[in-house]
XYZ file of C-alpha atoms in Angstrom:
285
model
C -12.081 64.018 -51.634
C -14.323 61.548 -52.523
C -17.824 61.592 -54.706
C -20.254 58.685 -52.845
C -22.304 57.523 -55.749
C -25.568 56.952 -54.752
C -27.590 53.661 -55.929
C -30.092 54.716 -57.825
C -33.311 54.046 -56.467
C -35.263 50.527 -57.970
C -38.526 51.302 -59.554
C -41.387 49.647 -58.871
C -41.993 46.695 -60.478
C -45.450 46.032 -62.025
C -47.017 42.833 -61.663
C -46.799 40.325 -63.551
C -50.665 39.508 -64.511
C -52.858 40.585 -61.400
C -52.743 42.894 -58.728
C -55.541 42.076 -56.592
C -56.614 39.045 -55.335
C -59.587 37.458 -53.302
C -59.398 35.022 -51.794
C -63.071 33.024 -51.839
C -61.475 29.554 -51.888
C -62.894 28.130 -48.456
C -66.612 28.847 -50.438
C -68.736 26.090 -50.956
C -67.953 24.656 -54.494
C -68.339 25.721 -57.438
C -68.316 29.290 -55.463
C -64.931 28.389 -54.126
C -62.050 30.866 -56.727
C -59.758 33.040 -56.648
C -60.528 36.327 -57.822
C -57.268 37.931 -59.370
C -57.775 41.386 -60.915
C -56.009 43.817 -62.821
C -55.710 47.848 -63.373
C -53.413 48.179 -65.421
C -53.766 47.905 -68.903
C -54.525 44.129 -69.611
C -50.723 42.697 -71.556
C -52.722 40.157 -73.915
C -49.780 38.468 -75.524
C -49.394 37.415 -71.251
C -52.324 37.103 -70.427
C -53.769 34.103 -72.953
C -50.562 32.776 -72.295
C -50.673 32.069 -69.210
C -54.536 30.738 -69.173
C -53.331 28.549 -72.309
C -51.577 26.081 -70.559
C -53.769 26.969 -66.842
C -56.367 25.129 -68.802
C -55.371 23.715 -71.928
C -56.917 25.860 -74.760
C -54.819 26.374 -77.347
C -52.964 30.520 -77.184
C -55.207 31.434 -80.729
C -58.550 29.760 -79.273
C -57.784 32.158 -76.090
C -56.303 34.473 -77.300
C -59.688 35.337 -79.491
C -61.901 34.687 -76.427
C -60.067 37.504 -74.770
C -60.874 40.330 -77.804
C -64.045 39.105 -78.314
C -65.335 37.036 -75.387
C -67.319 33.701 -75.920
C -67.233 30.052 -75.016
C -64.671 27.241 -75.210
C -66.133 24.025 -75.539
C -63.701 21.367 -74.630
C -63.243 18.656 -76.948
C -65.776 15.074 -76.344
C -63.422 12.770 -75.918
C -65.003 9.144 -77.245
C -69.428 10.235 -76.442
C -68.347 10.729 -72.542
C -67.845 14.479 -72.232
C -64.951 15.051 -69.609
C -65.103 19.049 -69.444
C -67.485 21.953 -68.687
C -65.635 24.741 -70.799
C -63.724 28.268 -70.710
C -66.356 31.600 -71.016
C -64.875 34.678 -71.690
C -67.571 37.579 -70.766
C -66.716 41.451 -72.508
C -68.423 44.076 -72.231
C -68.783 47.468 -73.631
C -66.216 49.629 -72.753
C -66.971 51.478 -69.652
C -70.360 48.978 -69.370
C -67.387 46.989 -66.664
C -64.374 44.507 -66.270
C -63.617 40.849 -69.090
C -64.656 38.822 -66.629
C -63.640 34.808 -67.471
C -64.162 31.397 -65.975
C -64.289 28.035 -66.185
C -67.202 25.838 -66.359
C -67.114 22.216 -64.128
C -69.471 19.078 -66.363
C -72.511 19.737 -63.798
C -72.565 24.093 -64.208
C -71.924 22.865 -68.310
C -75.274 21.035 -67.576
C -76.931 23.082 -65.981
C -76.238 25.846 -68.458
C -77.240 23.519 -71.080
C -80.955 22.205 -69.157
C -80.920 25.762 -68.215
C -80.585 27.374 -72.095
C -83.542 24.684 -73.252
C -85.920 25.798 -70.390
C -85.894 29.397 -71.170
C -84.912 29.724 -74.580
C -81.885 32.141 -73.599
C -78.437 31.964 -75.411
C -75.452 29.260 -74.356
C -73.620 32.343 -72.942
C -76.395 34.138 -71.350
C -77.449 30.408 -69.582
C -73.526 29.870 -68.167
C -73.229 32.781 -66.616
C -76.432 33.206 -64.844
C -75.182 29.983 -63.231
C -71.762 30.863 -62.553
C -72.449 33.687 -61.052
C -74.871 32.597 -58.887
C -73.321 29.764 -57.197
C -70.496 32.683 -55.906
C -71.170 33.526 -52.390
C -73.527 35.697 -51.649
C -71.032 38.536 -50.774
C -69.001 38.480 -53.557
C -72.074 38.263 -55.791
C -72.899 41.563 -53.912
C -69.187 43.413 -54.416
C -69.170 42.167 -58.220
C -72.427 44.726 -58.357
C -69.787 47.861 -56.847
C -67.300 49.521 -58.805
C -64.007 48.091 -58.286
C -65.450 45.449 -56.349
C -65.708 48.107 -53.692
C -62.311 48.184 -53.127
C -60.713 51.339 -52.665
C -58.286 51.754 -54.385
C -56.437 54.020 -53.125
C -55.833 52.960 -50.306
C -54.090 48.964 -51.389
C -51.198 47.970 -50.430
C -48.107 50.313 -51.235
C -46.742 47.026 -52.762
C -49.609 47.566 -55.448
C -50.155 48.716 -58.710
C -53.306 50.417 -59.009
C -53.185 53.281 -62.042
C -56.889 53.139 -62.350
C -59.958 51.266 -62.392
C -60.195 46.781 -62.446
C -59.708 45.738 -66.115
C -60.511 42.087 -65.927
C -61.061 40.061 -63.667
C -60.300 35.412 -63.589
C -62.364 33.780 -61.038
C -58.848 30.985 -60.442
C -59.482 27.615 -58.575
C -56.596 26.145 -60.942
C -53.068 25.356 -60.728
C -51.360 27.861 -62.428
C -47.396 29.413 -63.324
C -48.859 33.128 -61.995
C -49.939 31.294 -58.388
C -46.436 29.141 -55.971
C -47.431 25.733 -54.491
C -45.401 24.445 -52.224
C -45.132 21.137 -52.088
C -43.543 18.826 -48.454
C -40.601 16.685 -48.975
C -39.142 14.371 -47.681
C -36.588 16.067 -44.866
C -40.009 18.799 -44.462
C -38.501 21.145 -47.101
C -41.322 23.199 -48.408
C -40.253 23.895 -51.867
C -42.153 26.486 -54.331
C -43.324 25.373 -57.534
C -45.470 27.287 -60.195
C -47.184 25.507 -63.423
C -47.063 22.132 -64.971
C -44.137 21.881 -66.068
C -41.960 23.391 -63.586
C -43.171 20.767 -60.887
C -42.921 17.806 -64.044
C -39.010 19.153 -64.187
C -38.903 19.162 -59.915
C -39.581 15.542 -59.359
C -38.893 14.001 -63.194
C -42.638 12.750 -64.015
C -44.192 13.945 -67.381
C -46.877 16.717 -67.193
C -49.244 13.991 -68.574
C -48.991 12.551 -65.264
C -48.684 15.732 -63.356
C -51.811 17.030 -64.890
C -53.796 13.533 -63.827
C -52.664 13.911 -60.336
C -53.761 17.849 -59.831
C -56.754 16.751 -61.842
C -57.144 13.783 -59.857
C -55.523 13.420 -56.877
C -54.307 9.420 -55.586
C -50.593 9.037 -55.303
C -48.063 8.198 -57.926
C -44.878 6.140 -57.721
C -41.263 7.577 -58.704
C -38.512 6.040 -60.215
C -36.295 6.798 -57.299
C -38.711 4.346 -54.916
C -40.262 7.108 -53.555
C -44.178 8.784 -54.417
C -45.296 11.651 -54.273
C -49.075 11.852 -52.925
C -51.545 14.459 -54.050
C -55.113 15.426 -52.210
C -57.790 17.479 -53.997
C -58.688 20.610 -51.352
C -61.558 23.305 -52.007
C -60.668 22.690 -55.369
C -56.978 22.936 -55.051
C -53.933 20.137 -54.882
C -51.642 19.729 -51.481
C -48.972 18.209 -52.401
C -45.968 15.493 -50.552
C -43.345 13.586 -51.505
C -41.612 10.872 -49.636
C -39.243 9.052 -49.783
C -38.317 5.050 -50.546
C -38.017 4.821 -46.943
C -41.109 6.429 -46.378
C -43.276 4.573 -48.954
C -42.310 0.983 -48.738
C -43.560 1.991 -45.025
C -46.766 2.883 -46.012
C -47.171 0.361 -48.998
C -46.887 -2.113 -45.779
C -49.117 -0.017 -44.017
C -51.339 -0.179 -46.567
C -51.881 -4.515 -46.816
C -50.992 -4.817 -43.301
C -54.153 -2.741 -42.832
C -55.680 -2.646 -45.977
C -55.998 1.007 -46.301
C -55.760 3.461 -48.887
C -52.628 4.461 -49.619
C -53.402 7.803 -49.043
C -54.532 6.755 -45.881
C -51.337 5.236 -45.457
C -49.444 7.671 -46.664
C -51.344 10.569 -44.359
C -50.227 8.306 -41.409
C -47.145 7.370 -42.355
C -46.803 11.736 -42.319
C -48.733 11.657 -39.097
C -45.281 9.351 -37.551
C -43.065 12.334 -38.531
C -42.800 15.098 -36.591
C -40.724 16.466 -39.206
C -43.329 15.955 -41.973
C -46.089 16.793 -39.456
C -44.734 20.240 -38.870
C -43.987 20.406 -42.470
C -47.630 19.935 -43.738
C -48.586 22.253 -40.859
C -47.049 25.156 -42.394
C -48.158 24.454 -45.510
C -51.740 24.215 -44.844
C -51.544 27.778 -43.122
C -50.039 29.091 -45.898
C -52.118 30.997 -48.406
C -51.037 30.931 -52.638
């Protein structure tokens, strides 16, 4: 008589960094954020590593901010301030979850004006400027414990063993969020962080960062190219083969179009690419 061995049940894997995701990216900037929370105890090393890669901040600086709170001001480039600040708010234990967010230049300037006009600290001014820019619905929910969510009734795929420990207000290209790049043959290829994307397309990390930060086009060694549009603060990327890219360059010259517009016209004329772009637009991250 043979004994049938039962396959052991797979243990549920704990979420890597977030198990609460609230999407507000359709809101007008600067409140177009993704609310990313975690109810499990914070993995400080992993949290710092992901934020460091996402925001180009030294890991030791991020670690210190996650422990004690505070502000990281991006270094000036020459006489110009080209980036704002990263902020971490740490409340006293039991008072509320840790919050992190990034200030753009306009928000940073508004916080400086508030600091000078009202005599508050820069950290307090940055908190006021950031929170008042969020959607009203989110502002109201932030006043409630756990965003007003009944954590016992969340999706069974999430593990929620306690109150929300930290919230990252994000709208960046990060390793955690998988984005889809539309390929010339209509495939949607998932990539994560800067290095992953750069390796896939055979470009440098610096070229990748510039593309994601500013949008535009980038010619590739195989004669093709990448096109990136920034929509609600998020990069949307498509790759074109050498035939498509050459056709777009000809259209750009013939009709005096911006290269992005010429590539869009090429995509509209290609049914495979159009279907892929529609799928990419309809899918959430």
